[in-house]
Amino acid sequence: MDSVSLSRRRLLAGGALAFSGMSCLALANQAPTIADQVSAILARSASSSYLQAKLALDDLIAPTPPSVPHEIAIFVDAVKQMAGPNPTDPYKVAAIRKVIYEGGPWNGNRPFNYDQADPFGRKIENKLLSTYMRTRLGNCVSMPALFMILAEQVGLSASFVTAPLHVFVRFTHPERGPTNIETTSGAHVARDEWYRVTTPMTDRAIESGLYMRALPKSEGIALLATTVLEYLERENRQQDIIAVADVILQANPRDALTIIQRGSAFGRIMQAEFLAKYPTPDAIPATLQKRYWMLADLNQRAFEDAEKLGWEPSEQSN
């Protein structure tokens, strides 16, 4: 398949270009871009909590009501009381599970459930913590996020783990070793083999660290930032997508979906500027040819880079 055909196929599937000629002085006087704000949040990952990072990232999409952190604090107190003094990690997990998934005074007798109407969070707002707290219906972004927030607050060492189009939580059991927690299903234990069957992935994707790898906190917060990318896609803000993707990939270069989203943004720019206007590449004016082929190359290389990590085209974006 030639590069033109390949680019046409890939651009619709899912370093930033300098399009501005503004001076450094003019840029310095501008308000921070959304990429600047995401970068600042990720830069604080070592000193901020998952709660602080999640709320800051959500605020880039929609303001978080002040009641949310207050409600989280109530949940944290409930988990600590249930776990008891000097609790083991399994007791902490059990307490978090009860506070989230079982009705009681700690959650206003409103337990949290999987959102069967929007399980993948196709509505961006459904991935926000504020929506999850209000509706009590979540997906594979909001549900592991709340679990991780509570886990961190009570001193449980846990990490995000990804599978194709899925996120779950893992903690290290003192006797059984690494234990997967499936937060979309009552926070019950799930074996690695279960994820290999329900979310098929290549051996290469595991070997490269694309999937089934416990993410360090910096990469975990970068994972939460991918919701901002989805918001920017909905708003058709292609240059912002590229800039924010660059920030996320600095924190986690093995994030194949972000690589794909970045490449698809170049493809959509190419579609708007060239493919929608000219019947063939040969019809593009000579003065624009260089830009066209640059966009085509960046689009194609993104998919090639993701495939090297073990990503497959069948993993369609949400």
PDB file of C-alpha atoms in Angstrom, residues 27-306:
ATOM      1  CA  LEU A  27       3.738  34.352  23.468  1.00  0.00           C
ATOM      2  CA  ALA A  28       4.973  35.416  26.885  1.00  0.00           C
ATOM      3  CA  ASN A  29       2.025  37.804  27.214  1.00  0.00           C
ATOM      4  CA  GLN A  30      -0.536  35.155  26.335  1.00  0.00           C
ATOM      5  CA  ALA A  31      -2.615  33.296  28.893  1.00  0.00           C
ATOM      6  CA  PRO A  32      -1.429  29.720  29.476  1.00  0.00           C
ATOM      7  CA  THR A  33      -2.625  27.301  26.812  1.00  0.00           C
ATOM      8  CA  ILE A  34      -4.437  24.124  27.762  1.00  0.00           C
ATOM      9  CA  ALA A  35      -1.206  22.249  27.024  1.00  0.00           C
ATOM     10  CA  ASP A  36       0.622  24.568  29.449  1.00  0.00           C
ATOM     11  CA  GLN A  37      -1.969  23.805  32.111  1.00  0.00           C
ATOM     12  CA  VAL A  38      -1.797  20.051  31.588  1.00  0.00           C
ATOM     13  CA  SER A  39       2.004  20.252  31.674  1.00  0.00           C
ATOM     14  CA  ALA A  40       1.889  22.107  34.991  1.00  0.00           C
ATOM     15  CA  ILE A  41      -0.436  19.486  36.496  1.00  0.00           C
ATOM     16  CA  LEU A  42       1.788  16.624  35.358  1.00  0.00           C
ATOM     17  CA  ALA A  43       4.901  18.423  36.590  1.00  0.00           C
ATOM     18  CA  ARG A  44       3.408  18.401  40.097  1.00  0.00           C
ATOM     19  CA  SER A  45       2.658  14.662  40.030  1.00  0.00           C
ATOM     20  CA  ALA A  46       5.289  13.834  42.646  1.00  0.00           C
ATOM     21  CA  SER A  47       3.891  16.286  45.189  1.00  0.00           C
ATOM     22  CA  SER A  48       0.170  16.297  44.421  1.00  0.00           C
ATOM     23  CA  SER A  49      -2.393  13.620  45.181  1.00  0.00           C
ATOM     24  CA  TYR A  50      -4.455  11.725  42.631  1.00  0.00           C
ATOM     25  CA  LEU A  51      -7.458  13.679  43.904  1.00  0.00           C
ATOM     26  CA  GLN A  52      -5.779  17.039  43.312  1.00  0.00           C
ATOM     27  CA  ALA A  53      -4.617  15.986  39.847  1.00  0.00           C
ATOM     28  CA  LYS A  54      -7.980  14.554  38.824  1.00  0.00           C
ATOM     29  CA  LEU A  55      -9.883  17.655  39.946  1.00  0.00           C
ATOM     30  CA  ALA A  56      -7.398  19.983  38.221  1.00  0.00           C
ATOM     31  CA  LEU A  57      -7.655  18.028  34.964  1.00  0.00           C
ATOM     32  CA  ASP A  58     -11.447  17.820  35.171  1.00  0.00           C
ATOM     33  CA  ASP A  59     -11.600  21.582  35.721  1.00  0.00           C
ATOM     34  CA  LEU A  60     -10.079  22.041  32.254  1.00  0.00           C
ATOM     35  CA  ILE A  61     -13.268  20.463  30.903  1.00  0.00           C
ATOM     36  CA  ALA A  62     -15.921  21.649  33.370  1.00  0.00           C
ATOM     37  CA  PRO A  63     -15.756  23.265  36.834  1.00  0.00           C
ATOM     38  CA  THR A  64     -15.931  20.808  39.725  1.00  0.00           C
ATOM     39  CA  PRO A  65     -18.540  21.629  42.389  1.00  0.00           C
ATOM     40  CA  PRO A  66     -16.928  22.341  45.787  1.00  0.00           C
ATOM     41  CA  SER A  67     -19.055  19.583  47.304  1.00  0.00           C
ATOM     42  CA  VAL A  68     -16.978  16.887  45.564  1.00  0.00           C
ATOM     43  CA  PRO A  69     -13.766  17.078  47.666  1.00  0.00           C
ATOM     44  CA  HIS A  70     -15.921  17.355  50.795  1.00  0.00           C
ATOM     45  CA  GLU A  71     -17.778  14.174  49.868  1.00  0.00           C
ATOM     46  CA  ILE A  72     -14.503  12.407  49.106  1.00  0.00           C
ATOM     47  CA  ALA A  73     -13.266  13.340  52.584  1.00  0.00           C
ATOM     48  CA  ILE A  74     -16.351  11.698  54.090  1.00  0.00           C
ATOM     49  CA  PHE A  75     -15.595   8.521  52.131  1.00  0.00           C
ATOM     50  CA  VAL A  76     -11.973   8.540  53.294  1.00  0.00           C
ATOM     51  CA  ASP A  77     -13.049   8.807  56.941  1.00  0.00           C
ATOM     52  CA  ALA A  78     -15.507   5.929  56.434  1.00  0.00           C
ATOM     53  CA  VAL A  79     -12.797   3.730  54.892  1.00  0.00           C
ATOM     54  CA  LYS A  80     -10.429   4.440  57.792  1.00  0.00           C
ATOM     55  CA  GLN A  81     -13.088   3.593  60.369  1.00  0.00           C
ATOM     56  CA  MET A  82     -14.049   0.354  58.614  1.00  0.00           C
ATOM     57  CA  ALA A  83     -10.449  -0.754  58.128  1.00  0.00           C
ATOM     58  CA  GLY A  84      -9.734  -0.273  61.819  1.00  0.00           C
ATOM     59  CA  PRO A  85      -6.479   0.640  63.596  1.00  0.00           C
ATOM     60  CA  ASN A  86      -3.250  -0.534  61.931  1.00  0.00           C
ATOM     61  CA  PRO A  87      -5.084  -2.204  59.034  1.00  0.00           C
ATOM     62  CA  THR A  88      -3.418  -4.548  56.565  1.00  0.00           C
ATOM     63  CA  ASP A  89      -3.678  -3.807  52.846  1.00  0.00           C
ATOM     64  CA  PRO A  90      -6.407  -6.440  52.324  1.00  0.00           C
ATOM     65  CA  TYR A  91      -8.477  -4.753  55.043  1.00  0.00           C
ATOM     66  CA  LYS A  92      -8.044  -1.411  53.299  1.00  0.00           C
ATOM     67  CA  VAL A  93      -9.172  -2.914  49.988  1.00  0.00           C
ATOM     68  CA  ALA A  94     -12.205  -4.474  51.656  1.00  0.00           C
ATOM     69  CA  ALA A  95     -13.118  -1.169  53.294  1.00  0.00           C
ATOM     70  CA  ILE A  96     -12.792   0.795  50.045  1.00  0.00           C
ATOM     71  CA  ARG A  97     -14.912  -1.832  48.283  1.00  0.00           C
ATOM     72  CA  LYS A  98     -17.629  -1.539  50.914  1.00  0.00           C
ATOM     73  CA  VAL A  99     -17.694   2.272  50.930  1.00  0.00           C
ATOM     74  CA  ILE A 100     -18.012   2.467  47.143  1.00  0.00           C
ATOM     75  CA  TYR A 101     -20.140  -0.514  46.220  1.00  0.00           C
ATOM     76  CA  GLU A 102     -22.365  -1.182  49.232  1.00  0.00           C
ATOM     77  CA  GLY A 103     -25.127   1.171  50.274  1.00  0.00           C
ATOM     78  CA  GLY A 104     -24.928   2.695  53.730  1.00  0.00           C
ATOM     79  CA  PRO A 105     -24.824   5.988  55.611  1.00  0.00           C
ATOM     80  CA  TRP A 106     -21.256   6.531  54.364  1.00  0.00           C
ATOM     81  CA  ASN A 107     -22.527   7.048  50.788  1.00  0.00           C
ATOM     82  CA  GLY A 108     -26.049   8.215  51.534  1.00  0.00           C
ATOM     83  CA  ASN A 109     -27.347   4.701  50.782  1.00  0.00           C
ATOM     84  CA  ARG A 110     -26.412   5.296  47.152  1.00  0.00           C
ATOM     85  CA  PRO A 111     -23.779   2.768  46.103  1.00  0.00           C
ATOM     86  CA  PHE A 112     -21.822   3.173  42.878  1.00  0.00           C
ATOM     87  CA  ASN A 113     -22.549   1.062  39.807  1.00  0.00           C
ATOM     88  CA  TYR A 114     -21.296   0.493  36.288  1.00  0.00           C
ATOM     89  CA  ASP A 115     -23.073   2.714  33.767  1.00  0.00           C
ATOM     90  CA  GLN A 116     -24.654   0.222  31.380  1.00  0.00           C
ATOM     91  CA  ALA A 117     -25.973   3.064  29.198  1.00  0.00           C
ATOM     92  CA  ASP A 118     -22.498   4.545  28.644  1.00  0.00           C
ATOM     93  CA  PRO A 119     -19.973   1.908  29.761  1.00  0.00           C
ATOM     94  CA  PHE A 120     -17.075   3.371  27.754  1.00  0.00           C
ATOM     95  CA  GLY A 121     -17.716   6.951  28.800  1.00  0.00           C
ATOM     96  CA  ARG A 122     -18.400   8.119  25.250  1.00  0.00           C
ATOM     97  CA  LYS A 123     -19.922  11.222  26.814  1.00  0.00           C
ATOM     98  CA  ILE A 124     -16.865  13.063  28.058  1.00  0.00           C
ATOM     99  CA  GLU A 125     -18.691  14.446  31.081  1.00  0.00           C
ATOM    100  CA  ASN A 126     -19.312  10.901  32.298  1.00  0.00           C
ATOM    101  CA  LYS A 127     -15.569  10.487  32.856  1.00  0.00           C
ATOM    102  CA  LEU A 128     -15.467  13.431  35.255  1.00  0.00           C
ATOM    103  CA  LEU A 129     -15.275  12.690  38.959  1.00  0.00           C
ATOM    104  CA  SER A 130     -18.076  15.171  39.655  1.00  0.00           C
ATOM    105  CA  THR A 131     -20.457  13.290  37.340  1.00  0.00           C
ATOM    106  CA  TYR A 132     -19.590   9.952  38.946  1.00  0.00           C
ATOM    107  CA  MET A 133     -20.183  11.343  42.432  1.00  0.00           C
ATOM    108  CA  ARG A 134     -23.510  12.862  41.371  1.00  0.00           C
ATOM    109  CA  THR A 135     -24.971  10.019  39.311  1.00  0.00           C
ATOM    110  CA  ARG A 136     -23.249   7.070  41.051  1.00  0.00           C
ATOM    111  CA  LEU A 137     -22.812   5.578  37.554  1.00  0.00           C
ATOM    112  CA  GLY A 138     -19.287   5.107  36.249  1.00  0.00           C
ATOM    113  CA  ASN A 139     -17.029   3.667  33.568  1.00  0.00           C
ATOM    114  CA  CYS A 140     -13.498   2.304  33.281  1.00  0.00           C
ATOM    115  CA  VAL A 141     -12.034   5.780  33.842  1.00  0.00           C
ATOM    116  CA  SER A 142     -14.121   7.259  36.645  1.00  0.00           C
ATOM    117  CA  MET A 143     -14.432   4.001  38.604  1.00  0.00           C
ATOM    118  CA  PRO A 144     -10.706   3.180  38.918  1.00  0.00           C
ATOM    119  CA  ALA A 145     -10.022   6.888  39.503  1.00  0.00           C
ATOM    120  CA  LEU A 146     -12.208   7.001  42.620  1.00  0.00           C
ATOM    121  CA  PHE A 147     -10.748   3.734  43.891  1.00  0.00           C
ATOM    122  CA  MET A 148      -7.201   5.058  43.427  1.00  0.00           C
ATOM    123  CA  ILE A 149      -8.063   8.336  45.130  1.00  0.00           C
ATOM    124  CA  LEU A 150      -9.360   6.542  48.213  1.00  0.00           C
ATOM    125  CA  ALA A 151      -6.486   4.041  48.138  1.00  0.00           C
ATOM    126  CA  GLU A 152      -3.905   6.803  48.199  1.00  0.00           C
ATOM    127  CA  GLN A 153      -5.698   8.661  50.977  1.00  0.00           C
ATOM    128  CA  VAL A 154      -5.595   5.600  53.273  1.00  0.00           C
ATOM    129  CA  GLY A 155      -2.020   4.603  52.419  1.00  0.00           C
ATOM    130  CA  LEU A 156      -2.741   1.633  50.166  1.00  0.00           C
ATOM    131  CA  SER A 157       0.018   1.222  47.601  1.00  0.00           C
ATOM    132  CA  ALA A 158      -1.849   0.776  44.334  1.00  0.00           C
ATOM    133  CA  SER A 159      -1.345   1.601  40.675  1.00  0.00           C
ATOM    134  CA  PHE A 160      -3.344   2.033  37.507  1.00  0.00           C
ATOM    135  CA  VAL A 161      -2.941  -0.712  34.908  1.00  0.00           C
ATOM    136  CA  THR A 162      -4.176  -0.560  31.325  1.00  0.00           C
ATOM    137  CA  ALA A 163      -5.536  -3.105  28.880  1.00  0.00           C
ATOM    138  CA  PRO A 164      -6.986  -2.311  25.433  1.00  0.00           C
ATOM    139  CA  LEU A 165      -9.545   0.466  26.006  1.00  0.00           C
ATOM    140  CA  HIS A 166      -9.667  -0.409  29.705  1.00  0.00           C
ATOM    141  CA  VAL A 167      -8.186   0.700  33.033  1.00  0.00           C
ATOM    142  CA  PHE A 168      -8.079  -1.227  36.295  1.00  0.00           C
ATOM    143  CA  VAL A 169      -6.197  -1.085  39.611  1.00  0.00           C
ATOM    144  CA  ARG A 170      -3.458  -3.310  41.028  1.00  0.00           C
ATOM    145  CA  PHE A 171      -2.035  -3.568  44.524  1.00  0.00           C
ATOM    146  CA  THR A 172       0.578  -5.953  45.890  1.00  0.00           C
ATOM    147  CA  HIS A 173      -0.865  -8.464  48.330  1.00  0.00           C
ATOM    148  CA  PRO A 174       1.679  -9.301  51.058  1.00  0.00           C
ATOM    149  CA  GLU A 175       1.175 -13.042  50.514  1.00  0.00           C
ATOM    150  CA  ARG A 176      -0.316 -13.464  47.035  1.00  0.00           C
ATOM    151  CA  GLY A 177       1.759 -10.806  45.293  1.00  0.00           C
ATOM    152  CA  PRO A 178       0.282  -8.448  42.675  1.00  0.00           C
ATOM    153  CA  THR A 179      -3.518  -8.466  42.811  1.00  0.00           C
ATOM    154  CA  ASN A 180      -5.746  -6.944  40.141  1.00  0.00           C
ATOM    155  CA  ILE A 181      -8.872  -5.091  41.228  1.00  0.00           C
ATOM    156  CA  GLU A 182     -11.626  -4.789  38.623  1.00  0.00           C
ATOM    157  CA  THR A 183     -13.379  -1.595  39.662  1.00  0.00           C
ATOM    158  CA  THR A 184     -16.149  -1.873  37.057  1.00  0.00           C
ATOM    159  CA  SER A 185     -17.263  -5.114  38.702  1.00  0.00           C
ATOM    160  CA  GLY A 186     -17.505  -4.465  42.410  1.00  0.00           C
ATOM    161  CA  ALA A 187     -13.720  -4.137  42.858  1.00  0.00           C
ATOM    162  CA  HIS A 188     -13.328  -7.907  42.893  1.00  0.00           C
ATOM    163  CA  VAL A 189     -10.078  -9.680  42.136  1.00  0.00           C
ATOM    164  CA  ALA A 190      -9.366 -10.487  38.473  1.00  0.00           C
ATOM    165  CA  ARG A 191      -6.523 -12.589  37.116  1.00  0.00           C
ATOM    166  CA  ASP A 192      -4.209 -11.465  34.324  1.00  0.00           C
ATOM    167  CA  GLU A 193      -5.564 -14.293  32.194  1.00  0.00           C
ATOM    168  CA  TRP A 194      -9.066 -12.868  32.477  1.00  0.00           C
ATOM    169  CA  TYR A 195      -7.922  -9.594  30.929  1.00  0.00           C
ATOM    170  CA  ARG A 196      -6.110 -11.458  28.146  1.00  0.00           C
ATOM    171  CA  VAL A 197      -9.417 -13.141  27.244  1.00  0.00           C
ATOM    172  CA  THR A 198     -11.857 -10.246  27.714  1.00  0.00           C
ATOM    173  CA  THR A 199      -9.602  -7.550  26.238  1.00  0.00           C
ATOM    174  CA  PRO A 200      -7.382  -9.419  23.752  1.00  0.00           C
ATOM    175  CA  MET A 201      -3.908  -7.977  23.338  1.00  0.00           C
ATOM    176  CA  THR A 202      -0.737  -9.010  21.597  1.00  0.00           C
ATOM    177  CA  ASP A 203       2.250 -10.525  23.376  1.00  0.00           C
ATOM    178  CA  ARG A 204       4.241  -7.615  22.000  1.00  0.00           C
ATOM    179  CA  ALA A 205       1.922  -5.142  23.767  1.00  0.00           C
ATOM    180  CA  ILE A 206       2.737  -6.777  27.086  1.00  0.00           C
ATOM    181  CA  GLU A 207       6.463  -7.119  26.387  1.00  0.00           C
ATOM    182  CA  SER A 208       6.715  -3.433  25.430  1.00  0.00           C
ATOM    183  CA  GLY A 209       4.924  -2.324  28.595  1.00  0.00           C
ATOM    184  CA  LEU A 210       1.983  -0.921  26.656  1.00  0.00           C
ATOM    185  CA  TYR A 211      -0.499  -3.052  28.633  1.00  0.00           C
ATOM    186  CA  MET A 212      -0.655  -4.988  31.913  1.00  0.00           C
ATOM    187  CA  ARG A 213       2.072  -2.854  33.499  1.00  0.00           C
ATOM    188  CA  ALA A 214       1.606  -1.094  36.834  1.00  0.00           C
ATOM    189  CA  LEU A 215       1.987   2.595  36.034  1.00  0.00           C
ATOM    190  CA  PRO A 216       4.117   4.787  38.301  1.00  0.00           C
ATOM    191  CA  LYS A 217       2.268   7.792  39.642  1.00  0.00           C
ATOM    192  CA  SER A 218       3.593  10.200  36.998  1.00  0.00           C
ATOM    193  CA  GLU A 219       2.222   7.948  34.258  1.00  0.00           C
ATOM    194  CA  GLY A 220      -0.978   7.334  36.214  1.00  0.00           C
ATOM    195  CA  ILE A 221      -1.723  11.050  36.303  1.00  0.00           C
ATOM    196  CA  ALA A 222      -0.796  11.296  32.617  1.00  0.00           C
ATOM    197  CA  LEU A 223      -3.379   8.569  32.009  1.00  0.00           C
ATOM    198  CA  LEU A 224      -6.027  10.713  33.704  1.00  0.00           C
ATOM    199  CA  ALA A 225      -5.045  13.567  31.374  1.00  0.00           C
ATOM    200  CA  THR A 226      -6.143  11.571  28.320  1.00  0.00           C
ATOM    201  CA  THR A 227      -9.733  12.574  29.066  1.00  0.00           C
ATOM    202  CA  VAL A 228      -8.664  16.131  28.215  1.00  0.00           C
ATOM    203  CA  LEU A 229      -7.549  14.826  24.805  1.00  0.00           C
ATOM    204  CA  GLU A 230     -10.978  13.311  24.210  1.00  0.00           C
ATOM    205  CA  TYR A 231     -12.590  16.620  25.151  1.00  0.00           C
ATOM    206  CA  LEU A 232     -10.360  18.456  22.665  1.00  0.00           C
ATOM    207  CA  GLU A 233     -11.288  15.944  19.966  1.00  0.00           C
ATOM    208  CA  ARG A 234     -14.949  16.661  20.557  1.00  0.00           C
ATOM    209  CA  GLU A 235     -14.258  20.377  20.309  1.00  0.00           C
ATOM    210  CA  ASN A 236     -12.291  19.863  17.063  1.00  0.00           C
ATOM    211  CA  ARG A 237      -9.191  21.570  18.482  1.00  0.00           C
ATOM    212  CA  GLN A 238      -6.557  19.744  16.484  1.00  0.00           C
ATOM    213  CA  GLN A 239      -3.504  21.842  17.341  1.00  0.00           C
ATOM    214  CA  ASP A 240      -4.356  21.645  21.055  1.00  0.00           C
ATOM    215  CA  ILE A 241      -4.691  17.859  20.728  1.00  0.00           C
ATOM    216  CA  ILE A 242      -1.176  17.665  19.314  1.00  0.00           C
ATOM    217  CA  ALA A 243       0.266  19.925  22.018  1.00  0.00           C
ATOM    218  CA  VAL A 244      -1.457  18.113  24.903  1.00  0.00           C
ATOM    219  CA  ALA A 245      -0.525  14.717  23.440  1.00  0.00           C
ATOM    220  CA  ASP A 246       3.116  15.831  23.378  1.00  0.00           C
ATOM    221  CA  VAL A 247       2.888  16.653  27.091  1.00  0.00           C
ATOM    222  CA  ILE A 248       1.298  13.293  27.942  1.00  0.00           C
ATOM    223  CA  LEU A 249       3.845  11.389  25.869  1.00  0.00           C
ATOM    224  CA  GLN A 250       6.692  13.100  27.700  1.00  0.00           C
ATOM    225  CA  ALA A 251       5.351  11.459  30.861  1.00  0.00           C
ATOM    226  CA  ASN A 252       4.516   8.125  29.208  1.00  0.00           C
ATOM    227  CA  PRO A 253       6.070   7.520  25.775  1.00  0.00           C
ATOM    228  CA  ARG A 254       4.423   4.079  25.671  1.00  0.00           C
ATOM    229  CA  ASP A 255       0.870   5.430  25.632  1.00  0.00           C
ATOM    230  CA  ALA A 256      -0.174   4.069  22.230  1.00  0.00           C
ATOM    231  CA  LEU A 257      -3.672   5.548  22.252  1.00  0.00           C
ATOM    232  CA  THR A 258      -2.251   9.019  22.803  1.00  0.00           C
ATOM    233  CA  ILE A 259       0.186   8.389  19.952  1.00  0.00           C
ATOM    234  CA  ILE A 260      -2.807   7.444  17.780  1.00  0.00           C
ATOM    235  CA  GLN A 261      -4.807  10.486  18.869  1.00  0.00           C
ATOM    236  CA  ARG A 262      -1.851  12.717  18.022  1.00  0.00           C
ATOM    237  CA  GLY A 263      -1.449  11.104  14.600  1.00  0.00           C
ATOM    238  CA  SER A 264      -5.173  11.325  13.927  1.00  0.00           C
ATOM    239  CA  ALA A 265      -5.076  15.059  14.688  1.00  0.00           C
ATOM    240  CA  PHE A 266      -2.461  15.492  11.942  1.00  0.00           C
ATOM    241  CA  GLY A 267      -4.740  13.440   9.703  1.00  0.00           C
ATOM    242  CA  ARG A 268      -7.757  15.626  10.408  1.00  0.00           C
ATOM    243  CA  ILE A 269      -5.704  18.743   9.647  1.00  0.00           C
ATOM    244  CA  MET A 270      -4.641  17.109   6.376  1.00  0.00           C
ATOM    245  CA  GLN A 271      -8.249  16.217   5.627  1.00  0.00           C
ATOM    246  CA  ALA A 272      -9.471  19.770   6.207  1.00  0.00           C
ATOM    247  CA  GLU A 273      -6.644  21.542   4.388  1.00  0.00           C
ATOM    248  CA  PHE A 274      -6.097  19.188   1.451  1.00  0.00           C
ATOM    249  CA  LEU A 275      -8.165  16.027   1.013  1.00  0.00           C
ATOM    250  CA  ALA A 276     -11.467  17.918   1.227  1.00  0.00           C
ATOM    251  CA  LYS A 277     -10.310  20.438  -1.387  1.00  0.00           C
ATOM    252  CA  TYR A 278      -8.216  18.551  -3.924  1.00  0.00           C
ATOM    253  CA  PRO A 279      -9.186  15.330  -5.751  1.00  0.00           C
ATOM    254  CA  THR A 280      -5.620  13.940  -5.711  1.00  0.00           C
ATOM    255  CA  PRO A 281      -2.294  14.885  -4.120  1.00  0.00           C
ATOM    256  CA  ASP A 282      -1.033  15.871  -7.573  1.00  0.00           C
ATOM    257  CA  ALA A 283      -3.708  18.581  -7.696  1.00  0.00           C
ATOM    258  CA  ILE A 284      -2.336  20.287  -4.585  1.00  0.00           C
ATOM    259  CA  PRO A 285      -0.468  23.500  -5.509  1.00  0.00           C
ATOM    260  CA  ALA A 286       3.306  23.128  -5.529  1.00  0.00           C
ATOM    261  CA  THR A 287       3.688  25.716  -2.789  1.00  0.00           C
ATOM    262  CA  LEU A 288       1.588  23.526  -0.448  1.00  0.00           C
ATOM    263  CA  GLN A 289       3.037  20.161  -1.357  1.00  0.00           C
ATOM    264  CA  LYS A 290       5.687  20.233   1.373  1.00  0.00           C
ATOM    265  CA  ARG A 291       3.108  20.861   4.076  1.00  0.00           C
ATOM    266  CA  TYR A 292       0.816  18.131   2.744  1.00  0.00           C
ATOM    267  CA  TRP A 293       3.545  15.490   2.768  1.00  0.00           C
ATOM    268  CA  MET A 294       4.740  16.587   6.193  1.00  0.00           C
ATOM    269  CA  LEU A 295       1.238  16.057   7.614  1.00  0.00           C
ATOM    270  CA  ALA A 296       0.902  12.744   5.799  1.00  0.00           C
ATOM    271  CA  ASP A 297       4.226  11.543   7.191  1.00  0.00           C
ATOM    272  CA  LEU A 298       3.406  12.551  10.770  1.00  0.00           C
ATOM    273  CA  ASN A 299       0.019  10.848  10.488  1.00  0.00           C
ATOM    274  CA  GLN A 300       1.487   7.632   9.140  1.00  0.00           C
ATOM    275  CA  ARG A 301       4.452   7.493  11.515  1.00  0.00           C
ATOM    276  CA  ALA A 302       2.155   7.760  14.531  1.00  0.00           C
ATOM    277  CA  PHE A 303       0.352   4.574  13.563  1.00  0.00           C
ATOM    278  CA  GLU A 304       3.628   2.811  12.847  1.00  0.00           C
ATOM    279  CA  ASP A 305       4.996   3.828  16.257  1.00  0.00           C
ATOM    280  CA  ALA A 306       1.862   2.555  18.019  1.00  0.00           C
TER     281      ALA A 306
END
